[in-house]
Short mmCIF file of C-alpha atoms and ligand atoms in Angstrom, two decimals:
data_model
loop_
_atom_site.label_atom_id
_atom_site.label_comp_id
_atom_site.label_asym_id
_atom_site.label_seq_id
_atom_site.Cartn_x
_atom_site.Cartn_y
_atom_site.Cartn_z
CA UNK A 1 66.47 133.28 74.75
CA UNK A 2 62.69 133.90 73.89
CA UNK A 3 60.30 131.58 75.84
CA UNK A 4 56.81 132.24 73.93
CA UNK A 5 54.29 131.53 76.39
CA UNK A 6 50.18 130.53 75.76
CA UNK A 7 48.72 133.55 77.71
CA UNK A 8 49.46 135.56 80.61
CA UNK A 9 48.73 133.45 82.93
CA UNK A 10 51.81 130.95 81.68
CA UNK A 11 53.92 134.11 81.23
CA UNK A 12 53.53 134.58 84.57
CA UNK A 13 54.41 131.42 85.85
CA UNK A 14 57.46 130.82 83.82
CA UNK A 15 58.74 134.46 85.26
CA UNK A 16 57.99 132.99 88.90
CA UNK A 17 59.48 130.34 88.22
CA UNK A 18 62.65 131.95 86.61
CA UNK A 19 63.01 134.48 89.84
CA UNK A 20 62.41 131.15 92.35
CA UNK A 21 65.32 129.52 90.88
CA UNK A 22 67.65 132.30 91.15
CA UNK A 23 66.96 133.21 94.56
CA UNK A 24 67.09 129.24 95.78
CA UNK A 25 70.60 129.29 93.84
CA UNK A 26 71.85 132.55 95.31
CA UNK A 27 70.01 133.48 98.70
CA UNK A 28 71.27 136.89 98.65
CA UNK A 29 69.88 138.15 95.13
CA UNK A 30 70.00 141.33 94.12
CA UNK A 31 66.74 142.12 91.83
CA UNK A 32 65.70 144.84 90.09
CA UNK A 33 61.73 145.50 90.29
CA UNK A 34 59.49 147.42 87.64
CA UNK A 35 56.41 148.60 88.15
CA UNK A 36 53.25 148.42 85.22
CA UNK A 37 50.48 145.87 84.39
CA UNK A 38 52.71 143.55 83.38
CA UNK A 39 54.52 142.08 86.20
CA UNK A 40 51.33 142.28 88.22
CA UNK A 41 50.68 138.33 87.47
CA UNK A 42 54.20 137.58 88.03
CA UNK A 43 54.21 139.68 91.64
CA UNK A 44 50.88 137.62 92.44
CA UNK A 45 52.28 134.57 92.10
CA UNK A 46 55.62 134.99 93.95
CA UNK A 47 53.28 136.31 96.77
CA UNK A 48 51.79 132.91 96.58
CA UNK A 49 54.87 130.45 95.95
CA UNK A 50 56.40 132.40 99.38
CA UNK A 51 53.24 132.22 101.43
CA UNK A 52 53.51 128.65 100.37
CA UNK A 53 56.76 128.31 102.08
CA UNK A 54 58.49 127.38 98.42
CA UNK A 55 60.39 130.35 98.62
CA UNK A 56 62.13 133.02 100.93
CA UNK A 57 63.43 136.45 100.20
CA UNK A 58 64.94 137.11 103.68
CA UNK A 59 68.18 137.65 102.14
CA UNK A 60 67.08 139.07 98.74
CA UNK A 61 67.62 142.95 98.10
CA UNK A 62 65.77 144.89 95.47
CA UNK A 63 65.96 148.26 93.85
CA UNK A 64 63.00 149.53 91.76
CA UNK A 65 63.97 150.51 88.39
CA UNK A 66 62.17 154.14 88.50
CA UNK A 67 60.14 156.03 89.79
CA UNK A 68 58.18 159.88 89.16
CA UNK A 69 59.68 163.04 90.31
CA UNK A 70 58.69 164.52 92.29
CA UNK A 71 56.66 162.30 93.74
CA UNK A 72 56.85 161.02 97.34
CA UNK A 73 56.87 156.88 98.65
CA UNK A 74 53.30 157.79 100.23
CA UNK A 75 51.65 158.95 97.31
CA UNK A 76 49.89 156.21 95.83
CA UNK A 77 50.95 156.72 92.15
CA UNK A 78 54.58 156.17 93.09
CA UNK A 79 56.18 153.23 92.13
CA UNK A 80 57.27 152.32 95.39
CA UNK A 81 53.88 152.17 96.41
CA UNK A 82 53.14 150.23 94.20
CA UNK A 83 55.71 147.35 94.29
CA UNK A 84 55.20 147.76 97.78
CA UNK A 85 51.43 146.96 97.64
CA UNK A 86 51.61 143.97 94.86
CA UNK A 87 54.84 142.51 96.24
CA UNK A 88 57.01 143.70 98.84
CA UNK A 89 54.16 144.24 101.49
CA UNK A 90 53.61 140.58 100.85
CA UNK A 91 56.66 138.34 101.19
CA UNK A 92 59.80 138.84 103.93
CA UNK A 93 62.18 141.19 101.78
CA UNK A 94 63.78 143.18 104.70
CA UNK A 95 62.40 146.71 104.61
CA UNK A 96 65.91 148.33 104.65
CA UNK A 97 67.15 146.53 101.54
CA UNK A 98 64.11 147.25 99.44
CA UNK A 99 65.53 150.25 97.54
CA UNK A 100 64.41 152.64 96.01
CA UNK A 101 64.94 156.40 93.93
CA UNK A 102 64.60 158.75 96.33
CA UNK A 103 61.95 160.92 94.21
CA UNK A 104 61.42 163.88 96.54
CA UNK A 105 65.66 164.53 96.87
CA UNK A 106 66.05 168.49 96.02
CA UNK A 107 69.28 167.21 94.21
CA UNK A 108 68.17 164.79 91.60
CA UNK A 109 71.09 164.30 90.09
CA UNK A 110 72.65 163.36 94.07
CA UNK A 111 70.13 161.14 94.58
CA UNK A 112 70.56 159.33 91.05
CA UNK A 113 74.57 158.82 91.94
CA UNK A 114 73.53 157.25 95.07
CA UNK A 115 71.24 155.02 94.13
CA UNK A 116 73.95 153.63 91.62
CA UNK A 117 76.63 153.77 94.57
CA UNK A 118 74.14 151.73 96.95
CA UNK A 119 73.50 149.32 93.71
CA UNK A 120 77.49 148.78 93.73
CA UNK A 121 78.02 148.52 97.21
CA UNK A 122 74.76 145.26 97.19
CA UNK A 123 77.32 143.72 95.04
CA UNK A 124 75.33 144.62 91.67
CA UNK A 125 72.17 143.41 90.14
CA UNK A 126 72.09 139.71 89.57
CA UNK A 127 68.81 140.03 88.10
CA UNK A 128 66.84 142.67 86.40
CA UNK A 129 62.81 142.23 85.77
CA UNK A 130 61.56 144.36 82.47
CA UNK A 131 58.58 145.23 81.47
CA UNK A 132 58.77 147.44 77.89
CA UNK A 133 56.75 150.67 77.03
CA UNK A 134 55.06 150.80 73.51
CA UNK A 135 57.92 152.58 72.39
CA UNK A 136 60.12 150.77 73.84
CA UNK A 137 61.15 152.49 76.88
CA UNK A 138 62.84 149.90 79.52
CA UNK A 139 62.25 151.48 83.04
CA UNK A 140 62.04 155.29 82.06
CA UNK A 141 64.34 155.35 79.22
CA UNK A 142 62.61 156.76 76.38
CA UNK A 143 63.42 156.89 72.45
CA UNK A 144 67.02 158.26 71.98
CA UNK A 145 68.54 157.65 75.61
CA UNK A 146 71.79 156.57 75.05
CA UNK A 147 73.16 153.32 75.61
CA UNK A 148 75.71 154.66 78.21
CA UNK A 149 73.21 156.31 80.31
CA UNK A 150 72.53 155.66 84.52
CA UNK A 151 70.82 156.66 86.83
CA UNK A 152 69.20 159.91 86.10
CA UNK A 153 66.29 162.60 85.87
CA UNK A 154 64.73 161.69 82.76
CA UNK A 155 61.61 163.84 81.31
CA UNK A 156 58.95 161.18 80.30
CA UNK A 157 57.18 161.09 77.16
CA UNK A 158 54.04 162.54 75.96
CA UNK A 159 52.94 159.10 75.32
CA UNK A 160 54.04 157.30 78.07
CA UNK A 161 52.38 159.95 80.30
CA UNK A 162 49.03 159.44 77.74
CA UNK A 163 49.38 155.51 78.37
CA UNK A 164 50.03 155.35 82.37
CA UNK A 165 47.86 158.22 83.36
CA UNK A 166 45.09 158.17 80.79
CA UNK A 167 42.42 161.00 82.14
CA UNK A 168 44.89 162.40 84.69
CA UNK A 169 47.37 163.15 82.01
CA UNK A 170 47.49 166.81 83.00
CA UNK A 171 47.58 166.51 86.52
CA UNK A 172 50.25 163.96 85.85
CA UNK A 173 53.91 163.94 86.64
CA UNK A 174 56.22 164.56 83.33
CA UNK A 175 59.68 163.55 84.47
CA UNK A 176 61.08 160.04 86.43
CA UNK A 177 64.11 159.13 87.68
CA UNK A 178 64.98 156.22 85.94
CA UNK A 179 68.10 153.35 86.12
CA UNK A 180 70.19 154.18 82.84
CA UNK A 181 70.65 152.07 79.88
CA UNK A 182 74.43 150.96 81.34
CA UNK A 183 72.33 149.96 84.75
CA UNK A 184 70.23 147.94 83.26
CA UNK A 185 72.66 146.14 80.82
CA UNK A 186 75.40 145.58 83.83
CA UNK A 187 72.94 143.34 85.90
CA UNK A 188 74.19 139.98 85.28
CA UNK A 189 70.68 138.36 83.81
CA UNK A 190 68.04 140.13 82.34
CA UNK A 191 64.21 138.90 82.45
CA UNK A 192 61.77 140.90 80.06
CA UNK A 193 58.12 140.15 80.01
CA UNK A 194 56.00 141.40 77.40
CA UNK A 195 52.23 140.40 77.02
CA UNK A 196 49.09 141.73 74.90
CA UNK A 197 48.93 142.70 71.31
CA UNK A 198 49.31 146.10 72.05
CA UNK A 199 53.26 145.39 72.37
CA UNK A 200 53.79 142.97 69.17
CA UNK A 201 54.83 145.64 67.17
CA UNK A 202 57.26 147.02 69.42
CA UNK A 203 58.15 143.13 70.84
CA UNK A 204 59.15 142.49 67.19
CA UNK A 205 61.27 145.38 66.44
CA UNK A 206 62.92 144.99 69.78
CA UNK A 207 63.89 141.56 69.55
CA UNK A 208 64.65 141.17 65.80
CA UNK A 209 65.09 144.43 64.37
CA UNK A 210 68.32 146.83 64.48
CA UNK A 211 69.80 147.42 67.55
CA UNK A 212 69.19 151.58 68.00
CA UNK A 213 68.59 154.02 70.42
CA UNK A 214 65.20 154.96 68.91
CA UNK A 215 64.58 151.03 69.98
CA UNK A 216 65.53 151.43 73.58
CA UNK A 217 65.04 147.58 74.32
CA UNK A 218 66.93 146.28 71.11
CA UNK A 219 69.98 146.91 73.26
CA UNK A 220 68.39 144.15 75.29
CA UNK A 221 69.82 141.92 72.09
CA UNK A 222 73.47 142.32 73.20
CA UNK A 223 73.12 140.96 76.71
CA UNK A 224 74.89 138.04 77.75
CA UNK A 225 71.93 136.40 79.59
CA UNK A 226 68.50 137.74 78.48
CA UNK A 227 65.40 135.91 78.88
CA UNK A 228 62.09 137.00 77.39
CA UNK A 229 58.79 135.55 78.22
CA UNK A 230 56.02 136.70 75.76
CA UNK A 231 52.97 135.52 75.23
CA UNK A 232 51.74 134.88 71.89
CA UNK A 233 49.91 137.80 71.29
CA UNK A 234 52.90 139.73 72.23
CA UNK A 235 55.34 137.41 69.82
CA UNK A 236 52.88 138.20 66.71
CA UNK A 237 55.28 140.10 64.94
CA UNK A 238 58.36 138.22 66.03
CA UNK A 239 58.41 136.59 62.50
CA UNK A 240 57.95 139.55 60.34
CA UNK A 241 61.17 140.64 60.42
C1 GLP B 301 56.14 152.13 82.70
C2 GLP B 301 57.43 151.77 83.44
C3 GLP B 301 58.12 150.61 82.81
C4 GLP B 301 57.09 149.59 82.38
C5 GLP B 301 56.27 150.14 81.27
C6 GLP B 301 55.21 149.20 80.73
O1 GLP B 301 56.12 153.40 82.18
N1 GLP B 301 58.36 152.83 83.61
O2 GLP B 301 59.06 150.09 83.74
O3 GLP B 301 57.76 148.44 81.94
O4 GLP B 301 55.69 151.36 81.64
O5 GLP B 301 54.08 149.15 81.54
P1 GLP B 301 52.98 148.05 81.42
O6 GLP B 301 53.58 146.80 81.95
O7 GLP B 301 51.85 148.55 82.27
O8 GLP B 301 52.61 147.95 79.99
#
């Protein structure tokens, strides 16, 4: 389902509202966070519907999608700082069920099958919260991962390092561990949120063009249970297709 929303601010709320429900419904959700601009309004407003009283994450458990390697929970360009500082920090998610890659692990490809065993042993992700790249990454899986793929080192994109690290591109870390494809598509609902013009053309070719690697969110078309809130600048080239 595609829920075209006004602005960001609407987006926002319709994603809060989306993630309220499920955890009212099922106490002990397991949810899978990304990092990026986008969720930032949706993160805000959760903050605000809990410190409301309206909702309560005590039971919740959440795994962050990816995160840079090597790059350690402290440093402030890590994703875990980061959900930490717009979310978790903020509402009553018990610290030892707020997961996340371990990014500093000597053994990345031990630390990858772990995270995937601890993601099977929370019972598996209920629901999974997407952002999308402007090629069409979905946590760190860039152009050509396959569809099969989990947990793993993944080396990031020249352009995805250009887009999140602008000026401190070359200081910059070039590789992620990153939920696979096959993570991602097991959770049992699926919430992408894409907003700005910047992602209409990828938006478009995600939603409504061929399902393909190259496209790594058109696989997005084959779940079961996919919601995704765009605003309208975002859904402008929804109808080209
Ligand atoms: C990052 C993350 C993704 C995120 C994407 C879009 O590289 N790995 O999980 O969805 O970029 O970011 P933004 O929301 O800032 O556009």
């Amino acid at each position: 389902m595609v829920q075209v929303a006004a602005g960001y601010r609407e987006l926002s709320s319709i994603a809060a509202a989306l993630v309220c429900a499920r955890v009212r419904v099922k106490q002990d959700l397991v949810l899978g966070l990304p990092a990026g601009r986008t969720p930032l309004g949706l993160y805000s407003q959760l903050v605000n519907l809990y410190r409301a009283g309206l909702v309560d994450f005590s039971g919740v458990t959440t795994f962050n999608l990816d995160e840079y390697y090597p790059v350690p929970p402290q440093d402030p360009r890590s994703f875990y700082a980061f959900t930490r500082r717009h979310f978790l920090d903020h509402v009553n998610v018990p610290a030892n069920r707020a997961h996340a890659p371990a990014a500093t692990h000597p053994h990345p490809a031990e630390a990858c099958a772990a995270y995937e065993l601890e993601i099977v042993r929370a019972g598996g992700l209920d629901l999974v919260i997407l952002g999308i790249g402007q090629n069409g990454h979905i946590g760190f899986n860039e152009p050509g991962t396959a569809f099969d793929s989990r947990t793993r080192l993944v080396e990031l994109a020249e352009h995805t390092v250009r887009v999140n690290f602008g000026r401190a591109a070359a200081h910059a870390p070039r590789a992620a561990l990153s939920m696979g494809i096959a993570t991602i598509m097991e959770a049992a609902e699926v919430l992408l949120l894409a907003s700005g013009r910047d992602k209409a053309p990828i938006v478009g070719r995600s939603l409504c063009g061929p399902v393909t690697p190259e496209v790594p969110a058109s696989i997005l078309q084959r779940h079961p249970l996919l919601t995704a809130v765009v605003d309208r600048e975002a859904a402008a080239a929804m109808g080209n297709r």
